[in-house]
Coordinates of C-alpha atoms and ligand atoms in Angstrom, one line a residue:
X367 CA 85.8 139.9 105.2
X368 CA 88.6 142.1 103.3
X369 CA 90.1 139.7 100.3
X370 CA 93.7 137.9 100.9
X371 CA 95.5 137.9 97.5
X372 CA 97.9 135.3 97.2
X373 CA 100.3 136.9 96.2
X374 CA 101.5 141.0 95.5
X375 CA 105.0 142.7 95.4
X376 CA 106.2 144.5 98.3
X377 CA 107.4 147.9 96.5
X378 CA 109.0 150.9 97.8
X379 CA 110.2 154.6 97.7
X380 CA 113.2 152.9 96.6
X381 CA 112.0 150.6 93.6
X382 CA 110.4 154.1 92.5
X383 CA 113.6 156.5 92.9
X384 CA 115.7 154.1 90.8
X385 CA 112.8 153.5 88.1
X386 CA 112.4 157.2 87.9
X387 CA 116.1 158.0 87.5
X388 CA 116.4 155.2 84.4
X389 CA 113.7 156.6 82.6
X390 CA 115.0 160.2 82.7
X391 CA 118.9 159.6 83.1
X392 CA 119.2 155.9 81.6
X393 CA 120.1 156.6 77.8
X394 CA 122.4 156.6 75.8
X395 CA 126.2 155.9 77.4
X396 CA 124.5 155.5 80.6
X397 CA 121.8 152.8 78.7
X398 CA 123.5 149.9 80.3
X399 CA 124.3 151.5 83.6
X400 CA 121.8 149.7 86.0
X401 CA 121.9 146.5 84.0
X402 CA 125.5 146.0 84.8
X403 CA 125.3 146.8 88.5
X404 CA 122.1 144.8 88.6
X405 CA 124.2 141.8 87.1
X406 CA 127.7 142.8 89.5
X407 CA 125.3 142.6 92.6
X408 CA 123.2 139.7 91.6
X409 CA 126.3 138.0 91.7
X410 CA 128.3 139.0 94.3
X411 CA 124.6 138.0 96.9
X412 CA 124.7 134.1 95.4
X413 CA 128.8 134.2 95.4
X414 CA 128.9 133.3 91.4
X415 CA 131.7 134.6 89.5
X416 CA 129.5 135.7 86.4
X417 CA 125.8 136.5 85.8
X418 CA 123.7 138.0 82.7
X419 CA 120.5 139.5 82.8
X420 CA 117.4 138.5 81.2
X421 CA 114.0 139.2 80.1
X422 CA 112.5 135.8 82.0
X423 CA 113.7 133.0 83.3
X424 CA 112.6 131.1 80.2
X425 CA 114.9 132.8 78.3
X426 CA 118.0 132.3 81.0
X427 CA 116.5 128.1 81.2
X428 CA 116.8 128.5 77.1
X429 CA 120.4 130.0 76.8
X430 CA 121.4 127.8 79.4
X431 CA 120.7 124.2 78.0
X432 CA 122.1 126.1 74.2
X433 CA 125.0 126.8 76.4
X434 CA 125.2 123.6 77.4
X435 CA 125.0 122.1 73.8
X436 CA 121.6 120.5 74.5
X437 CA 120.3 119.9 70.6
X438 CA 117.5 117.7 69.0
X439 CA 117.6 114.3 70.3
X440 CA 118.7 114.9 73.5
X441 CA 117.2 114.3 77.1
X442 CA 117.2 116.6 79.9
X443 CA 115.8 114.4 83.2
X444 CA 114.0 116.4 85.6
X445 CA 111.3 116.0 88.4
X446 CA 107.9 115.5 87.1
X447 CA 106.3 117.8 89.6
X448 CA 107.1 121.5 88.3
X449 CA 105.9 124.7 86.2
X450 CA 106.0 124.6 82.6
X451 CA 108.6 127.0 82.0
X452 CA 111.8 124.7 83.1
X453 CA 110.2 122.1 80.9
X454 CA 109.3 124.0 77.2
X455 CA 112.9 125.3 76.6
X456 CA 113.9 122.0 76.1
X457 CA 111.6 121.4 73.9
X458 CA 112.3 124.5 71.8
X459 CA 115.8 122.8 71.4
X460 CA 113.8 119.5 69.8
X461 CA 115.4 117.8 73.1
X462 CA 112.8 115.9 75.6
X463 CA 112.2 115.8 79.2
X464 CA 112.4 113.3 81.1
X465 CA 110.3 113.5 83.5
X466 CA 111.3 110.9 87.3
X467 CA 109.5 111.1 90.2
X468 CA 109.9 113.5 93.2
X469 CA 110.5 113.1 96.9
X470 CA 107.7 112.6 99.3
X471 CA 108.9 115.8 101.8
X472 CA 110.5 118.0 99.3
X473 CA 108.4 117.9 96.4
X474 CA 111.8 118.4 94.2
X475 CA 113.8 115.5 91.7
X476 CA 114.3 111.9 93.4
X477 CA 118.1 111.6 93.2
X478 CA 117.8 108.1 93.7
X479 CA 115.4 108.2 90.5
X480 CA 117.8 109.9 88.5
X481 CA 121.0 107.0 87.3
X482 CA 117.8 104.5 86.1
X483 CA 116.7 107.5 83.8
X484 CA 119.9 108.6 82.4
X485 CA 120.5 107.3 78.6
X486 CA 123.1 107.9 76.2
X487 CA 120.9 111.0 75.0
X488 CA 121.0 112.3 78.3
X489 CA 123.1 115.6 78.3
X490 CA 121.7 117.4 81.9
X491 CA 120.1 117.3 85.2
X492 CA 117.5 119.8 85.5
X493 CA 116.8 120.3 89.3
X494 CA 114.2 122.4 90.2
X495 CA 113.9 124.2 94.1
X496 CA 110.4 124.0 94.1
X497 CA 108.4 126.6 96.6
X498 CA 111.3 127.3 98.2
X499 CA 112.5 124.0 99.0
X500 CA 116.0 122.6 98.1
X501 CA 116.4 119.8 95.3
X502 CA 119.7 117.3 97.3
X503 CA 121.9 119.2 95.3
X504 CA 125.1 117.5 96.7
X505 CA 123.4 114.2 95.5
X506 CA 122.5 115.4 91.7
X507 CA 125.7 117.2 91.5
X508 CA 127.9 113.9 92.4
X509 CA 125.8 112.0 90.1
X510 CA 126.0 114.2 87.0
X511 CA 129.8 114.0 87.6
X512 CA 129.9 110.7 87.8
X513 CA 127.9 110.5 84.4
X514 CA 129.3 113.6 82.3
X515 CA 126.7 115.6 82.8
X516 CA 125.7 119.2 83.2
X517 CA 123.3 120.5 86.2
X518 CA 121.0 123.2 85.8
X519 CA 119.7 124.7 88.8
X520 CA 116.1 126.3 88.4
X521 CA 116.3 128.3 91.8
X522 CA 113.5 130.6 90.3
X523 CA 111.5 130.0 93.4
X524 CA 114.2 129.5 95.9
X525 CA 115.7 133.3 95.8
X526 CA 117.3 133.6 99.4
X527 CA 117.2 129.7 100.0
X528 CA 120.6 127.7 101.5
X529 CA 121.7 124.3 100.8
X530 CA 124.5 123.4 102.8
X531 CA 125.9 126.7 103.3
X532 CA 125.7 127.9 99.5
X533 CA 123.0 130.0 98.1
X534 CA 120.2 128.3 95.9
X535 CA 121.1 128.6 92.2
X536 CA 124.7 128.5 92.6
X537 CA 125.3 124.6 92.6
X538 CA 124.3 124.0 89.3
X539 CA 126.7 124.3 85.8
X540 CA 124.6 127.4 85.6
X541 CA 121.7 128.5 88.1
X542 CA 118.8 130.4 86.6
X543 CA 116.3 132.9 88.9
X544 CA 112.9 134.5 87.8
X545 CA 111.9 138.1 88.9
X546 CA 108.4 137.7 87.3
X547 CA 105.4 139.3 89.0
X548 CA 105.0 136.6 91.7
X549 CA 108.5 135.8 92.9
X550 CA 110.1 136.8 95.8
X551 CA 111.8 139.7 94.3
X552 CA 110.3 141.6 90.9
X553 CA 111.3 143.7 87.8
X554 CA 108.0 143.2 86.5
X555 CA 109.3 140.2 84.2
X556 CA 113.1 139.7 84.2
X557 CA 115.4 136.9 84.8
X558 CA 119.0 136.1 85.5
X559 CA 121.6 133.3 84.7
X560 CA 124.4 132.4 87.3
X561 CA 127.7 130.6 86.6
X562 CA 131.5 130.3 87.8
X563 CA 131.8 128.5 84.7
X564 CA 133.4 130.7 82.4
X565 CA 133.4 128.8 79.2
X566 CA 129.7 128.2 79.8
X567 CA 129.2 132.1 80.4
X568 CA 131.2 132.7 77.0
X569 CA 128.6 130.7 75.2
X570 CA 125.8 131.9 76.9
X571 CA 126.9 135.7 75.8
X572 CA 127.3 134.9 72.3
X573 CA 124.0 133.3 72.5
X574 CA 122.2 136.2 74.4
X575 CA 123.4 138.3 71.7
X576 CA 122.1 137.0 68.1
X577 CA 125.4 134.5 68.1
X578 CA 127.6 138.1 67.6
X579 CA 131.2 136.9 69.0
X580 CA 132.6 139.9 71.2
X581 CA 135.9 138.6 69.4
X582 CA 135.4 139.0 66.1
X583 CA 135.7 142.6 64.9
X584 CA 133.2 142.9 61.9
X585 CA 130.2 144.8 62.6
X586 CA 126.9 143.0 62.0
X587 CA 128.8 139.6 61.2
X588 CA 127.3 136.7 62.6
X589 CA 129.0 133.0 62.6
X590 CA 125.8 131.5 64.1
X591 CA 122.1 132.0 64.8
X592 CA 121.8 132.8 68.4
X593 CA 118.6 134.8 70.7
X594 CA 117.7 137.6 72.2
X595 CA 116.7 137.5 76.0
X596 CA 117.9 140.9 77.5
X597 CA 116.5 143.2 80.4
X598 CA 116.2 146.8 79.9
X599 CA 117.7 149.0 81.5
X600 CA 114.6 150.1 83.7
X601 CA 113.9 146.9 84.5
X602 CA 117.5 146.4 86.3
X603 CA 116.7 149.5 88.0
X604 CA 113.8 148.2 89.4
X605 CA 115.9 145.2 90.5
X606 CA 118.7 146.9 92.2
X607 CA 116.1 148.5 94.1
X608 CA 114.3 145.0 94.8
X609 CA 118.3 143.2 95.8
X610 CA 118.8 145.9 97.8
X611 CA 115.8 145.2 99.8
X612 CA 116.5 140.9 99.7
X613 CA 117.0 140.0 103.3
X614 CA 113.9 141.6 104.2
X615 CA 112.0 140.4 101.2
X616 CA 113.2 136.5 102.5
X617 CA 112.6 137.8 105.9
X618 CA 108.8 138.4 105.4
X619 CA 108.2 135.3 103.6
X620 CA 109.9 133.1 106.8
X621 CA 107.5 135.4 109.3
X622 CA 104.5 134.6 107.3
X623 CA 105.3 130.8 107.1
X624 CA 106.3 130.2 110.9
X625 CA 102.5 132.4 111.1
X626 CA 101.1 129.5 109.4
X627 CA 103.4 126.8 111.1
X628 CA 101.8 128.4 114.3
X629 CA 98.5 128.1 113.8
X630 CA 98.0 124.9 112.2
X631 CA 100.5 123.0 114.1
X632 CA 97.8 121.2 116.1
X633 CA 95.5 120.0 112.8
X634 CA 96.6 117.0 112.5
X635 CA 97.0 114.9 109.0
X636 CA 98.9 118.0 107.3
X637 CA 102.4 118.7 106.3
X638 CA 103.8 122.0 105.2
X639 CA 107.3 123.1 103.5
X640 CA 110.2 121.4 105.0
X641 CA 113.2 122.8 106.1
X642 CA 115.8 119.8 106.8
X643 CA 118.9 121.4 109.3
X644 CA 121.3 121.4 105.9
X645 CA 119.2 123.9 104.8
X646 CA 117.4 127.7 104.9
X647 CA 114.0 127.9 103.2
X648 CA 112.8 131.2 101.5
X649 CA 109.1 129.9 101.8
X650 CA 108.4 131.6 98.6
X651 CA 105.5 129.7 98.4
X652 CA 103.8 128.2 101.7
X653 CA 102.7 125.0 100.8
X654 CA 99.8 122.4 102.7
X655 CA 99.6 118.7 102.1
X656 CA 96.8 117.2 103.4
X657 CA 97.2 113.1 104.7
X658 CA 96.0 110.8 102.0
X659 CA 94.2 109.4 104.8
X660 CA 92.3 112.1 105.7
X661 CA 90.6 111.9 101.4
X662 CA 90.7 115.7 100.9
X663 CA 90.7 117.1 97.6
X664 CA 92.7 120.5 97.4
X665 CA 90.8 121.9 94.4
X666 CA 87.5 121.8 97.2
X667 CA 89.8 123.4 99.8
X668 CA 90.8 125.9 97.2
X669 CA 87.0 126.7 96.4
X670 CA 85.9 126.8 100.1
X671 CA 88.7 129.2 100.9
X672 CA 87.7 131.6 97.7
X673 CA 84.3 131.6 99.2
X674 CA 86.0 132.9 102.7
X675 CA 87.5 135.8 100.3
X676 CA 90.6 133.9 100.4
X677 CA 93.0 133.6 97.0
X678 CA 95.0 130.1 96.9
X679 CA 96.0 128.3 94.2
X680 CA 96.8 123.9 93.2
X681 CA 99.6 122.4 93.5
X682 CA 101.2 122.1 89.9
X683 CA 100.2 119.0 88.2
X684 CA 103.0 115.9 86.9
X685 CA 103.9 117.6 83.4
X686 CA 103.8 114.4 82.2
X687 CA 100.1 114.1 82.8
X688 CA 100.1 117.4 80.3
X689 CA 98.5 116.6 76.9
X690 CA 102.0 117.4 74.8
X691 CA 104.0 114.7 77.1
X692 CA 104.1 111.3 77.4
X693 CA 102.6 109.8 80.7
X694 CA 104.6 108.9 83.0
X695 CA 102.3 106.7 85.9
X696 CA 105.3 105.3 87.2
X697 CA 106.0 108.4 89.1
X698 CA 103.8 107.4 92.1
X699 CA 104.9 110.2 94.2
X700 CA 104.2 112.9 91.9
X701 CA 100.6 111.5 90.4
X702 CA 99.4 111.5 93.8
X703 CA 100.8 114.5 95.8
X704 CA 99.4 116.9 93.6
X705 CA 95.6 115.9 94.5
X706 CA 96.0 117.0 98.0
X707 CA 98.3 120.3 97.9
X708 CA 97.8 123.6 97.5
X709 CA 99.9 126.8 97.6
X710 CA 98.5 129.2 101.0
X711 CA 98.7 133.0 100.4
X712 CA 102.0 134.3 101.3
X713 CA 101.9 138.4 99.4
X714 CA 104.0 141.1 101.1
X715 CA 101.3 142.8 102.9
X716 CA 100.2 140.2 104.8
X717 CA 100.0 140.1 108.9
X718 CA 99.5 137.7 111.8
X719 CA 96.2 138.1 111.8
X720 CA 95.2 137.6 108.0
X721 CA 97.0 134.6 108.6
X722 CA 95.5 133.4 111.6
X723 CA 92.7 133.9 109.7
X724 CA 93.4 131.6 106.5
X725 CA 94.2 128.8 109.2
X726 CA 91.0 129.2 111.2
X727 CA 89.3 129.0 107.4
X728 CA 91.4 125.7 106.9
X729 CA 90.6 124.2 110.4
X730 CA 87.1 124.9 110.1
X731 CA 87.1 123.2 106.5
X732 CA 88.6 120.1 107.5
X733 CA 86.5 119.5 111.2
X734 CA 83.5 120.1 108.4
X735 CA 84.6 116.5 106.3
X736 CA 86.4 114.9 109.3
X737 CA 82.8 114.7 111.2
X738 CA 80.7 112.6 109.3
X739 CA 77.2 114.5 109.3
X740 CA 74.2 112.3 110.3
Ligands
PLP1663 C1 108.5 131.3 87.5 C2 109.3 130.2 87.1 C3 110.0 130.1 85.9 C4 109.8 131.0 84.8 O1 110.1 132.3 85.1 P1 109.7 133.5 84.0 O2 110.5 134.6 84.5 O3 108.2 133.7 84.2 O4 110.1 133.0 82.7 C5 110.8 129.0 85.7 N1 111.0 128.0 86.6 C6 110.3 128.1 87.7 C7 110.6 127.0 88.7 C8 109.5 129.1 88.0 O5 108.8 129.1 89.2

């Protein structure tokens, strides 16, 4: 049986043609040229008013909570089901996570988790569009106005998502996206930072560049210590290639996940990524939840499928159940969903069949516990 990767950028003619012109054309005054249309487009296809490019998301997650004027002390809540990279810039800011519980269908932030977490420390909301699915946006943003607070969207995973008729990443303060290997779109690693804020976009500038203020005319004066997150110039190339190419990008990922809605919708006992009517799903990640009832483990699934030649990967675990956090047991939701998820293989090249196939591999695995063997 030929392998199924999980997951594998879709790359062009295209991606190529604008690589190869930045490395022989993009020097000197032409150094900047595909950052800035990579930023102008970036923009214009999530409808922000500003963007900067970066070198991960990390670094946009980083410069954003600086932005904001998260410092030591503070607390940034966020959902406890997520990657470590929305969590660890706060950290590098001596601020803490605070990690609440997430929703049962979405897998993102509990709003109605949120207003018992928030503390005088308490500076933003952090919601995360995890796999593709929407965080209640309208929800988090009402309450971080009610409270004073900033929202930062983490749509890393939700490129080409829709919450109510606005694009993922552009409800937030600031919205951040990631073009790392495994995302919808790629520039090898790259990020970007989204904002109509334009106070918040001065800061994050200043910050981006080593604290140097465009405004003040003294050459190598610094009034602060700021970073340095940037994207080279081939890197935008590669990503006006990749922007250009979006809709069909998103387009694959939905054909790939009504595949899999298809073939497993009579197994009973499983839930896969939802996609309430408010909303558009990019299915960056194809997700399968398995009944508590039904007592699978996903990390058995995971190894019966690698025997089939088939590449999946767990569900991310509660950071708070990370060694460097506190626990946080409390978040009932989270401490148990991540047992009996896993992430289904969802790379560029896949068809139909393949995924016919990674069903029939799931179907057979779960008929093999279901029946009790005498
Ligand atoms: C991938 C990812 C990041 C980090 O992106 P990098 O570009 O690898 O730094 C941040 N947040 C989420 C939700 C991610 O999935």
């Amino acid at each position: 049986m030929k392998k199924i990767p999980i997951y594998q950028p879709s790359v062009t003619e295209l991606e190529i043609s604008y690589a190869v012109d930045a490395v022989k054309n993009g020097w000197g005054e032409n150094c900047y040229a595909y950052i800035k249309r990579f930023e102008k487009d970036f923009a214009a296809y999530t409808g922000s008013s500003y963007s900067l490019a970066t070198s991960s998301c990390t670094g946009a997650i980083h410069l954003a909570l600086a932005a904001m004027g998260v410092k030591a002390g503070d607390e940034v809540i966020m959902g406890d089901i997520n990657w470590i990279a929305s969590a660890a810039p706060i950290t590098y800011l001596g601020a803490k996570p605070v990690f609440v519980d997430v929703l049962e269908d979405s897998w993102c932030i509990d709003p109605s988790k949120i207003e018992a977490a928030i503390t005088e420390k308490t500076k933003v909301i952090l919601a995360v569009d995890l796999y593709g699915n929407l965080a209640e946006m309208d929800q988090i943003v009402a309450i971080a106005k009610k409270h004073n607070l900033y929202v930062l969207e983490d749509a890393a995973e939700a490129l080409g998502s829709v919450f109510r008729g606005k694009k993922a990443g552009s409800w937030g303060d600031i919205g951040v996206f990631s073009f790392h290997g495994a995302k919808i779109m790629t520039t090898g690693e790259g990020g970007m930072l989204v904002t109509d804020n334009a106070a918040l976009m001065e800061r994050v500038r200043i910050l981006s560049d080593h604290g140097r203020d465009p405004k003040v005319n003294r050459t190598f004066w610094m009034a602060e210590l700021g970073y340095k997150y940037k994207m080279s110039n081939l890197q935008a190339a590669m990503g006006c290639a990749q922007l250009e190419r979006v809709d069909e990008l998103v387009n694959k990922r939905r054909d790939i996940f009504n595949w899999y809605t298809e073939y497993l919708a009579d197994l009973p006992g499983i839930v896969l990524n939802p996609e309430p009517s408010y909303t558009i799903n990019c299915y960056w990640m194809p997700t399968i939840v398995f009944d508590k009832a039904l007592n699978i483990e996903a990390h058995e699934v995971i190894n019966y499928l690698k025997e089939q030649n088939i590449d999946s990967r767990p569900f991310f675990y509660p950071l708070s159940s990370l060694p460097m956090f506190e626990k946080a047991e409390e978040n009932k939701v989270s401490y148990n969903l991540y047992k009996r998820a896993l992430n289904l293989p969802s790379n560029f090249s896949l068809t139909r069949e393949d995924i016919k196939q990674v069903c029939q591999a799931i179907r057979t695995y779960v008929n093999k516990v279901l029946v009790p063997v005498n």
